[in-house]
Amino acid sequence: MTHWTALVAEKKQRQLKTIPQDWLVTPPPDSTLDVTGFPETCGLLSAHEIEITNTSVDVLLVKLASAEWTAVDVTTAFSKRAIIAHQLVNCLTEIFVDRALARAAELDDHLKKTGKVVGPLHGLPISLKDQLCIKGLETTMGYVSWIGQYAEKNAVLVDILVECGAVPFVRTNIPQTLMWPESFNNVFGRTTNPHNRSLTSGGSSGGEGALAALKGSPLGVGSDIGGSVRIPAAFCGIYGLRPSYGRVPYCGARNSLEGQDSVLSVFGPMTTSVGGLKVFMKAVVDAKPWLNDPLAVRKKWDEDEYDLADHGSGKDLCFAIMWDDGVVVPHPPIKRSLEITKAALQKAGHKVIDWKPIKHRELGDATRDIWNAASSEDYMITTSVTGEPIIATMELDDTDAVAASFRPQNGGITAYQLWQVHKLRQNLRKEYLDHWNATASETGTGRPVDAILCPAAPFAAPPHGKNKYANYTTVWNALDYPAAIFPVTTVDSALDGKEPPHSFYDDFDKGVYEMYDPEKFKNAPVCLQLVGRTLEEEAVIRMTEIVDAALAAAK
């Protein structure tokens, strides 16, 4: 049997050959931490390509539909920028530019001949997390054992995106097993954060987050089982959405923990422009995914819900801020971003009250118990084909690494024990529903709180290996609440100095407090999370747009 390292070396050589040689650049030295400005100064992109890659999704689609810009030109611009991004932060897995350009040329030809677009995403380049199968390509998902396994057909979501006129052009990096909030695997290595390469890009959709932050993709697809869209979106300073179970089709994609159908992974958009969230969700839902995926929810796009018919038509909204989750107190930049957002919303005429979190520790524990009921067996069976090691830490130096609490601590539990966890979670979901409904007595609108605003993590992007707390996102997976990420600010050592110790919840909370040093987190984006109620994606997107506009107006 070929040693696993030889399989990796061969795969990496094949990946290198998919990069056009004249798109290779001389990247800055490792000591240059912030590389966000490099794509536009390296000399590879023309002025027009820089203009294209700095354009929002909505405007791109208008220019593509009117044939002002061709799909070939737009795909070329983003492909070049994606290849630059990859050389800076190692964000790509599969690169198939030739295939994408051929598709773009077909779209241009169709528009020229018929005067009509193929669909709502006509000519838009879309990047995909390395789970979404594309016919004829490997989807290793960071496993050496899956090298050489070529897809015989597209995932349902890929088919839908192509039918809508999108142009898939690259796939993006993830952690081995997917079950990490950072992105490192034995096949493709580690993805770093373009704002500060000593920090993590997050995970498990870390390649997607880093690529978008460098504007190498206008719109990408990540997946989220415990925060894997939202954490990298927040750490990389972009927009992202975790929809409810079944709103976006998953059928035909690869995954970890397959067969675990209690806390489901979901696909969601990651994008540089807030308008990209609606563009993606509306296009996918309008394609009636339930006709091709038995688990997709039969719910059409609801424009009334987007217009906030259930939320006073968007006038005098009442938001509730969760300052901390009762388990870990956030760092100073996160607190400051909550204060900025509160002030902006009040200035825009909305009401802001405090959110009292209940049982977030229990929700997180139940979710991890469900994942880890058989996760160690899942990882062991998958890696046994080649004997590759199961990665135990995301630390740069793993000599003294401590196991993260969300990783499996034992071999698993019995089916009966798992049922008890499911029962506990059901009861917690009912308790949280009642808790939210009861806020109607505090809002002054006659309605319960319209949305919760909260951290996406207790810190901005931390150094590699240090993202050991994902509960700020995971609880909403447990409750199946849709949640969007939006940018607010960046870490500023002048404004975000270390605060005196607070009364710690426990030693873990103390450890998170002690890891803060504003210089260490220099230039890291600070984003927040907006949370709505189950299957309320349209309203969550609209309220995120309202918050985003309020922040822009306040600036």
XYZ file of C-alpha atoms in Angstrom:
555
model
C 0.000 0.000 0.000
C 1.300 3.480 -0.897
C 2.222 5.477 2.225
C -0.282 8.268 2.829
C 2.402 10.967 2.500
C 3.155 9.816 -1.072
C -0.546 10.146 -1.954
C -0.501 13.710 -0.589
C 2.654 14.632 -2.532
C 1.091 13.348 -5.773
C -2.175 15.216 -5.101
C -0.326 18.463 -4.393
C 1.610 18.145 -7.661
C -1.656 17.713 -9.549
C -3.124 20.758 -7.776
C -0.089 22.854 -8.770
C -0.573 21.899 -12.423
C -4.122 23.343 -12.368
C -2.753 26.841 -11.661
C -1.996 28.829 -14.849
C 1.770 29.434 -14.728
C 1.517 33.082 -15.758
C -0.708 33.730 -12.723
C 2.054 32.833 -10.262
C 3.239 35.811 -8.205
C 6.007 36.424 -5.669
C 4.089 36.577 -2.388
C 5.267 38.871 0.420
C 7.445 37.318 3.174
C 5.722 35.443 6.027
C 6.513 38.399 8.285
C 3.953 40.470 6.301
C 0.825 39.666 8.271
C -1.856 41.772 6.545
C -1.997 40.722 2.876
C -5.407 42.171 1.970
C -3.834 44.907 -0.170
C -1.508 42.579 -2.104
C -3.884 41.393 -4.894
C -4.310 44.951 -6.190
C -0.619 45.896 -6.017
C 1.039 42.688 -7.281
C 0.660 43.694 -10.934
C -1.283 40.640 -12.131
C -4.737 42.259 -12.201
C -5.667 44.921 -14.773
C -7.542 48.051 -13.674
C -10.724 46.531 -15.136
C -10.194 43.256 -13.253
C -9.709 45.207 -10.027
C -12.962 47.057 -10.726
C -14.812 43.785 -11.403
C -13.561 42.089 -8.227
C -14.471 45.118 -6.090
C -18.091 45.091 -7.325
C -20.995 43.871 -5.180
C -22.979 40.778 -6.174
C -26.127 42.764 -7.058
C -24.237 45.106 -9.398
C -22.254 42.255 -10.969
C -25.508 40.497 -11.900
C -26.935 43.667 -13.482
C -23.792 44.228 -15.556
C -23.685 40.564 -16.609
C -27.386 40.522 -17.548
C -27.018 43.667 -19.669
C -23.866 42.249 -21.346
C -21.939 45.340 -20.209
C -19.479 42.832 -18.734
C -19.039 39.341 -20.187
C -19.133 36.202 -18.083
C -15.686 35.311 -19.470
C -14.196 38.620 -18.268
C -15.831 38.355 -14.837
C -14.812 34.704 -14.411
C -11.240 35.495 -15.513
C -10.972 38.395 -13.049
C -12.170 36.365 -10.051
C -10.139 33.298 -11.097
C -6.947 35.373 -11.198
C -7.724 36.987 -7.863
C -8.542 33.580 -6.341
C -5.187 32.199 -7.488
C -3.425 35.224 -5.944
C -5.384 34.650 -2.721
C -4.359 30.995 -2.681
C -0.682 31.940 -2.923
C -1.143 34.230 0.092
C -3.298 32.174 2.490
C -3.582 28.628 1.026
C -7.367 28.691 0.610
C -8.081 26.452 -2.411
C -8.368 22.694 -2.942
C -9.701 22.008 -6.468
C -8.981 24.590 -9.199
C -10.851 24.190 -12.512
C -10.509 27.526 -14.294
C -10.571 26.047 -17.835
C -13.883 24.335 -17.159
C -15.274 27.562 -15.652
C -14.176 29.686 -18.618
C -15.767 27.237 -21.065
C -19.028 27.497 -19.109
C -18.759 31.320 -19.036
C -18.282 31.390 -22.829
C -21.451 29.281 -23.271
C -23.373 31.773 -21.122
C -22.079 34.743 -23.130
C -23.057 32.951 -26.344
C -26.560 32.211 -25.022
C -27.114 35.834 -23.999
C -25.846 37.102 -27.366
C -28.102 34.758 -29.349
C -31.292 34.950 -27.281
C -31.024 38.292 -25.480
C -31.962 36.426 -22.287
C -30.055 35.301 -19.200
C -29.935 31.606 -18.326
C -31.141 32.320 -14.785
C -30.917 34.673 -11.796
C -27.182 33.989 -11.250
C -26.200 34.371 -14.931
C -22.414 34.525 -15.266
C -21.690 34.869 -11.538
C -18.555 32.990 -10.417
C -19.286 30.923 -7.295
C -16.748 29.178 -5.054
C -17.701 26.000 -3.204
C -16.547 24.388 0.014
C -14.737 21.090 -0.550
C -17.850 19.011 0.141
C -19.947 19.900 -2.886
C -19.377 17.191 -5.479
C -18.818 18.201 -9.086
C -18.873 15.494 -11.743
C -15.357 14.429 -12.741
C -13.594 16.077 -9.776
C -12.299 14.660 -6.497
C -13.885 15.789 -3.238
C -11.341 14.747 -0.603
C -12.800 16.897 2.184
C -9.270 16.968 3.585
C -9.048 13.171 3.911
C -6.071 11.411 2.310
C -8.315 8.339 2.094
C -10.587 10.120 -0.390
C -7.839 11.119 -2.846
C -8.601 9.545 -6.214
C -12.360 9.266 -5.654
C -13.966 11.143 -8.554
C -17.614 12.220 -8.428
C -19.931 10.571 -10.946
C -22.491 13.379 -10.673
C -23.015 16.828 -9.204
C -24.477 17.479 -5.771
C -28.078 18.755 -6.050
C -27.034 22.263 -4.985
C -24.338 22.371 -7.696
C -26.932 21.396 -10.324
C -29.255 24.150 -9.081
C -26.522 26.804 -9.112
C -25.478 25.815 -12.644
C -29.115 25.863 -13.821
C -29.378 29.375 -12.318
C -26.467 30.455 -14.516
C -23.682 30.447 -11.907
C -20.104 29.540 -12.822
C -18.395 27.290 -10.233
C -14.628 27.865 -10.586
C -12.784 26.749 -7.417
C -13.335 24.713 -4.281
C -12.054 25.773 -0.889
C -10.149 24.394 2.069
C -11.500 22.806 5.249
C -10.187 20.922 8.304
C -9.883 17.145 8.311
C -13.262 15.703 9.538
C -14.858 19.189 9.134
C -15.490 19.190 12.895
C -13.099 22.023 13.757
C -13.555 25.818 13.930
C -10.212 26.226 12.097
C -8.980 24.915 8.732
C -6.057 22.472 8.520
C -5.801 18.988 7.001
C -3.123 16.510 5.940
C -3.813 16.956 2.209
C -3.820 20.711 1.602
C -2.406 22.105 4.843
C -3.488 25.220 6.749
C -5.502 28.248 5.646
C -4.490 31.526 7.294
C -6.343 34.802 7.844
C -5.596 37.460 5.182
C -6.041 40.316 7.684
C -3.311 38.826 9.891
C -1.704 35.561 8.796
C -0.691 34.665 12.371
C -4.425 34.256 13.093
C -6.859 31.527 12.043
C -9.339 32.033 9.215
C -11.816 29.963 11.247
C -13.542 26.799 10.132
C -14.718 24.600 8.911
C -15.402 26.841 5.872
C -12.099 28.658 6.467
C -10.935 28.519 2.850
C -14.199 30.146 1.762
C -13.874 32.918 4.369
C -10.252 33.707 3.481
C -10.954 33.666 -0.274
C -13.894 36.074 0.049
C -11.918 38.403 2.347
C -9.336 38.746 -0.448
C -12.191 39.307 -2.942
C -11.244 36.175 -4.833
C -14.917 35.178 -4.972
C -18.050 37.349 -4.952
C -20.208 34.566 -3.482
C -19.325 31.205 -2.007
C -21.037 28.273 -0.332
C -19.983 27.088 3.112
C -21.598 24.579 5.457
C -22.527 24.959 9.112
C -23.154 22.286 11.753
C -21.909 24.289 14.739
C -20.771 27.594 13.269
C -18.775 26.577 10.195
C -20.211 29.343 7.964
C -20.454 31.967 10.687
C -17.083 31.560 12.435
C -14.950 32.012 9.282
C -17.269 34.779 8.037
C -16.815 36.583 11.371
C -13.053 35.986 11.564
C -12.507 37.113 7.952
C -14.823 40.141 8.037
C -17.506 39.127 5.521
C -21.251 38.321 5.484
C -22.587 34.800 5.987
C -25.865 32.997 6.671
C -26.661 29.776 8.491
C -30.162 28.815 7.231
C -32.491 26.411 9.030
C -32.382 22.666 8.364
C -33.493 21.734 4.858
C -33.845 25.210 3.366
C -30.830 24.619 1.082
C -30.408 21.130 -0.462
C -27.586 18.922 0.881
C -28.236 15.787 -1.170
C -25.227 14.447 -3.080
C -22.619 16.349 -1.053
C -19.960 14.673 1.084
C -19.998 15.086 4.835
C -18.777 13.904 8.209
C -21.092 12.115 10.654
C -23.357 10.964 7.808
C -26.526 9.379 9.200
C -26.540 11.691 12.241
C -29.831 13.451 11.561
C -30.569 15.351 14.764
C -28.301 18.419 14.539
C -27.906 18.710 10.778
C -25.230 20.458 8.786
C -26.640 23.087 6.405
C -25.215 24.921 3.388
C -25.265 28.712 3.390
C -23.855 31.700 1.485
C -20.625 33.556 2.321
C -20.139 36.854 0.539
C -18.447 40.242 0.523
C -21.764 42.106 0.060
C -24.896 41.916 2.210
C -27.026 41.683 -0.961
C -25.330 38.378 -1.761
C -27.258 36.645 1.029
C -30.655 37.325 -0.566
C -29.385 36.693 -4.107
C -28.209 33.195 -3.141
C -31.151 32.167 -0.981
C -33.833 33.421 -3.366
C -32.210 31.778 -6.414
C -31.854 28.418 -4.648
C -35.330 28.408 -3.075
C -36.998 29.560 -6.323
C -35.448 26.496 -8.007
C -37.707 24.260 -5.817
C -34.932 22.111 -4.286
C -37.525 19.833 -2.659
C -38.139 18.263 -6.074
C -34.572 16.872 -6.029
C -33.721 16.489 -2.347
C -36.130 14.522 -0.118
C -34.926 16.419 2.972
C -35.354 19.908 1.486
C -38.202 21.861 3.080
C -41.092 22.704 0.763
C -41.136 26.430 1.503
C -41.195 28.953 -1.339
C -39.366 32.264 -1.087
C -41.673 34.510 0.985
C -41.428 38.168 -0.090
C -43.934 39.196 2.621
C -41.642 37.691 5.214
C -38.697 39.527 3.622
C -40.774 42.730 3.910
C -41.084 41.896 7.636
C -44.864 41.432 7.644
C -44.515 39.599 10.989
C -42.210 42.295 12.372
C -44.229 45.495 12.082
C -43.129 45.905 8.448
C -39.644 46.776 9.719
C -40.718 49.960 11.533
C -39.690 50.294 15.185
C -37.990 46.930 15.405
C -36.929 45.652 18.800
C -33.549 43.932 18.930
C -32.169 42.172 22.011
C -28.430 42.178 22.665
C -26.806 39.184 24.323
C -23.688 40.668 25.918
C -22.406 37.255 26.946
C -23.724 33.693 27.008
C -23.323 32.941 30.694
C -20.326 30.698 29.980
C -17.557 32.838 28.469
C -17.251 36.643 28.614
C -16.218 38.222 25.275
C -13.024 40.221 24.731
C -13.086 44.071 24.631
C -13.354 44.414 20.790
C -16.488 42.244 20.788
C -18.080 44.319 23.552
C -17.236 47.509 21.666
C -18.851 46.157 18.476
C -22.063 45.421 20.415
C -22.050 48.976 21.793
C -21.463 50.434 18.290
C -24.365 48.380 16.906
C -26.708 49.298 19.764
C -26.015 53.028 19.266
C -26.469 52.785 15.484
C -29.842 51.012 15.814
C -31.121 53.451 18.418
C -30.056 56.349 16.187
C -32.039 54.719 13.340
C -35.153 54.674 15.555
C -35.168 51.047 16.676
C -35.468 49.759 20.220
C -32.692 47.737 21.845
C -33.085 45.702 25.030
C -30.904 43.088 26.742
C -31.228 39.368 26.000
C -31.057 36.990 28.938
C -29.516 33.721 27.702
C -30.836 30.519 29.249
C -29.085 27.145 29.375
C -26.475 27.864 26.682
C -23.997 25.533 28.385
C -26.560 22.702 28.375
C -27.439 23.326 24.717
C -23.770 23.197 23.743
C -23.124 20.054 25.781
C -26.152 18.272 24.289
C -25.050 19.151 20.746
C -21.523 17.852 21.318
C -22.899 14.658 22.907
C -24.994 14.081 19.763
C -22.016 14.638 17.424
C -19.660 12.542 19.507
C -22.079 9.635 19.993
C -20.130 7.901 17.206
C -17.793 10.532 15.723
C -14.561 8.816 16.786
C -15.668 5.656 14.961
C -16.608 7.736 11.906
C -13.146 9.366 11.797
C -11.332 6.084 12.469
C -13.109 4.155 9.704
C -12.590 6.971 7.184
C -8.852 7.351 7.880
C -8.148 3.603 8.195
C -8.017 3.182 4.400
C -4.629 4.900 4.188
C -3.553 5.030 7.825
C -3.315 8.821 7.854
C -3.270 10.189 11.420
C -6.439 11.738 12.840
C -5.516 15.346 13.558
C -5.804 15.994 17.293
C -5.060 19.724 17.402
C -4.978 22.838 15.222
C -1.936 24.167 17.131
C 1.163 25.061 15.094
C 3.231 23.104 17.633
C 1.337 20.057 18.866
C 3.795 18.919 21.560
C 1.792 20.320 24.504
C -1.600 20.533 22.817
C -4.680 20.011 24.964
C -7.675 18.252 23.380
C -10.513 20.654 22.534
C -13.743 20.030 24.467
C -15.802 19.621 21.259
C -13.671 16.696 20.010
C -14.629 13.100 20.952
C -13.362 12.163 24.419
C -14.343 8.480 24.202
C -15.496 5.762 21.818
C -19.150 6.825 21.870
C -22.460 6.056 23.565
C -25.317 3.580 23.071
C -28.387 4.294 20.955
C -30.510 4.489 24.111
C -28.130 7.000 25.707
C -28.286 9.052 22.500
C -32.091 9.066 22.628
C -31.915 10.598 26.106
C -29.750 13.426 24.720
C -32.254 13.942 21.880
C -35.047 14.131 24.462
C -33.093 16.651 26.553
C -32.476 18.802 23.492
C -36.177 18.721 22.518
C -37.076 19.952 25.995
C -34.446 22.712 25.812
C -35.829 23.838 22.439
C -39.331 24.161 23.916
C -37.950 26.059 26.916
C -36.118 28.499 24.609
C -39.204 28.992 22.426
C -41.253 29.919 25.494
C -38.448 32.186 26.728
C -38.421 34.087 23.407
C -42.222 34.378 23.296
C -42.244 35.793 26.844
C -40.198 38.817 25.703
C -43.424 40.298 24.252
C -43.966 41.838 27.702
C -40.656 43.781 27.460
C -40.485 45.057 23.872
C -43.256 47.653 23.840
C -44.159 46.568 20.276
C -46.758 43.956 21.205
C -44.442 41.394 19.610
C -41.656 39.297 21.093
C -38.094 40.422 20.324
C -37.636 40.631 16.521
C -34.050 39.329 16.522
C -31.160 38.638 18.859
C -27.797 40.351 18.294
C -24.826 38.560 19.812
C -21.138 37.718 19.375
C -20.165 35.046 16.849
C -17.308 34.099 19.197
C -15.944 35.548 22.449
C -12.930 36.827 20.491
C -11.902 38.090 17.078
C -9.854 35.593 15.014
C -7.394 34.049 17.509
C -3.904 32.654 16.801
C -3.769 29.229 15.118
C -4.935 26.432 17.389
C -6.546 28.740 19.934
C -10.182 28.665 18.748
C -11.471 26.309 21.412
C -14.939 27.739 22.060
C -17.694 27.629 19.440
C -20.783 27.818 21.656
C -21.737 31.338 20.539
C -22.669 29.778 17.196
C -23.423 26.148 18.148
C -26.422 26.930 20.364
C -28.318 28.288 17.362
C -27.646 25.024 15.461
C -29.092 23.148 18.434
C -32.188 25.376 18.365
C -32.295 25.475 14.526
C -32.431 29.273 14.440
C -31.183 30.959 11.253
C -28.324 33.383 11.913
C -26.419 35.893 9.793
C -22.967 37.445 10.222
C -22.250 41.113 9.487
C -19.037 43.161 9.893
C -18.819 45.996 12.452
C -15.218 47.082 13.062
C -11.635 45.858 13.528
C -9.495 45.324 16.628
C -7.927 48.646 17.628
C -5.331 48.545 20.401
C -6.052 52.206 21.269
C -9.751 51.468 21.858
C -9.596 47.818 22.909
C -7.106 47.718 25.764
C -7.117 44.804 28.185
C -9.714 45.220 30.924
C -9.255 44.326 34.600
C -10.347 40.744 35.483
C -14.092 40.199 35.787
C -15.772 37.673 38.059
C -14.980 34.491 36.092
C -17.651 31.877 35.374
C -14.962 29.170 35.653
C -11.320 28.412 34.755
C -12.137 28.163 31.030
C -13.619 31.677 31.088
C -10.491 32.847 32.928
C -8.308 31.236 30.238
C -10.189 33.084 27.477
C -9.713 36.366 29.389
C -5.983 35.712 29.795
C -5.411 35.009 26.077
C -6.373 38.576 25.123
C -3.624 40.916 24.001
C -4.686 43.671 21.550
C -1.347 43.438 19.696
C -1.799 39.717 19.134
C -5.227 40.314 17.554
C -4.006 43.297 15.508
C -6.176 44.175 12.489
C -8.590 41.287 13.068
C -12.134 42.002 11.819
C -14.925 42.131 14.377
C -18.333 40.853 13.243
C -21.582 40.080 15.032
C -24.431 37.643 14.616
C -28.143 38.331 14.034
C -30.406 35.447 15.079
C -34.021 34.858 14.080
C -36.539 32.060 14.498
C -36.728 28.707 12.721
C -37.237 28.893 8.915
C -37.329 32.698 9.056
C -34.421 33.199 6.630
C -36.151 35.966 4.653
C -36.696 38.077 7.778
C -33.178 37.407 9.078
C -31.693 38.589 5.769
C -33.852 41.749 5.743
C -33.066 42.598 9.380
C -29.355 42.070 8.687
C -29.643 44.558 5.807
C -31.349 47.020 8.199
C -28.575 46.642 10.812
C -25.908 46.932 8.118
C -27.502 50.151 6.787
C -27.773 51.578 10.327
C -24.062 50.901 10.924
C -23.156 52.547 7.595
C -25.307 55.599 8.401
C -23.792 55.924 11.880
C -20.267 55.956 10.416
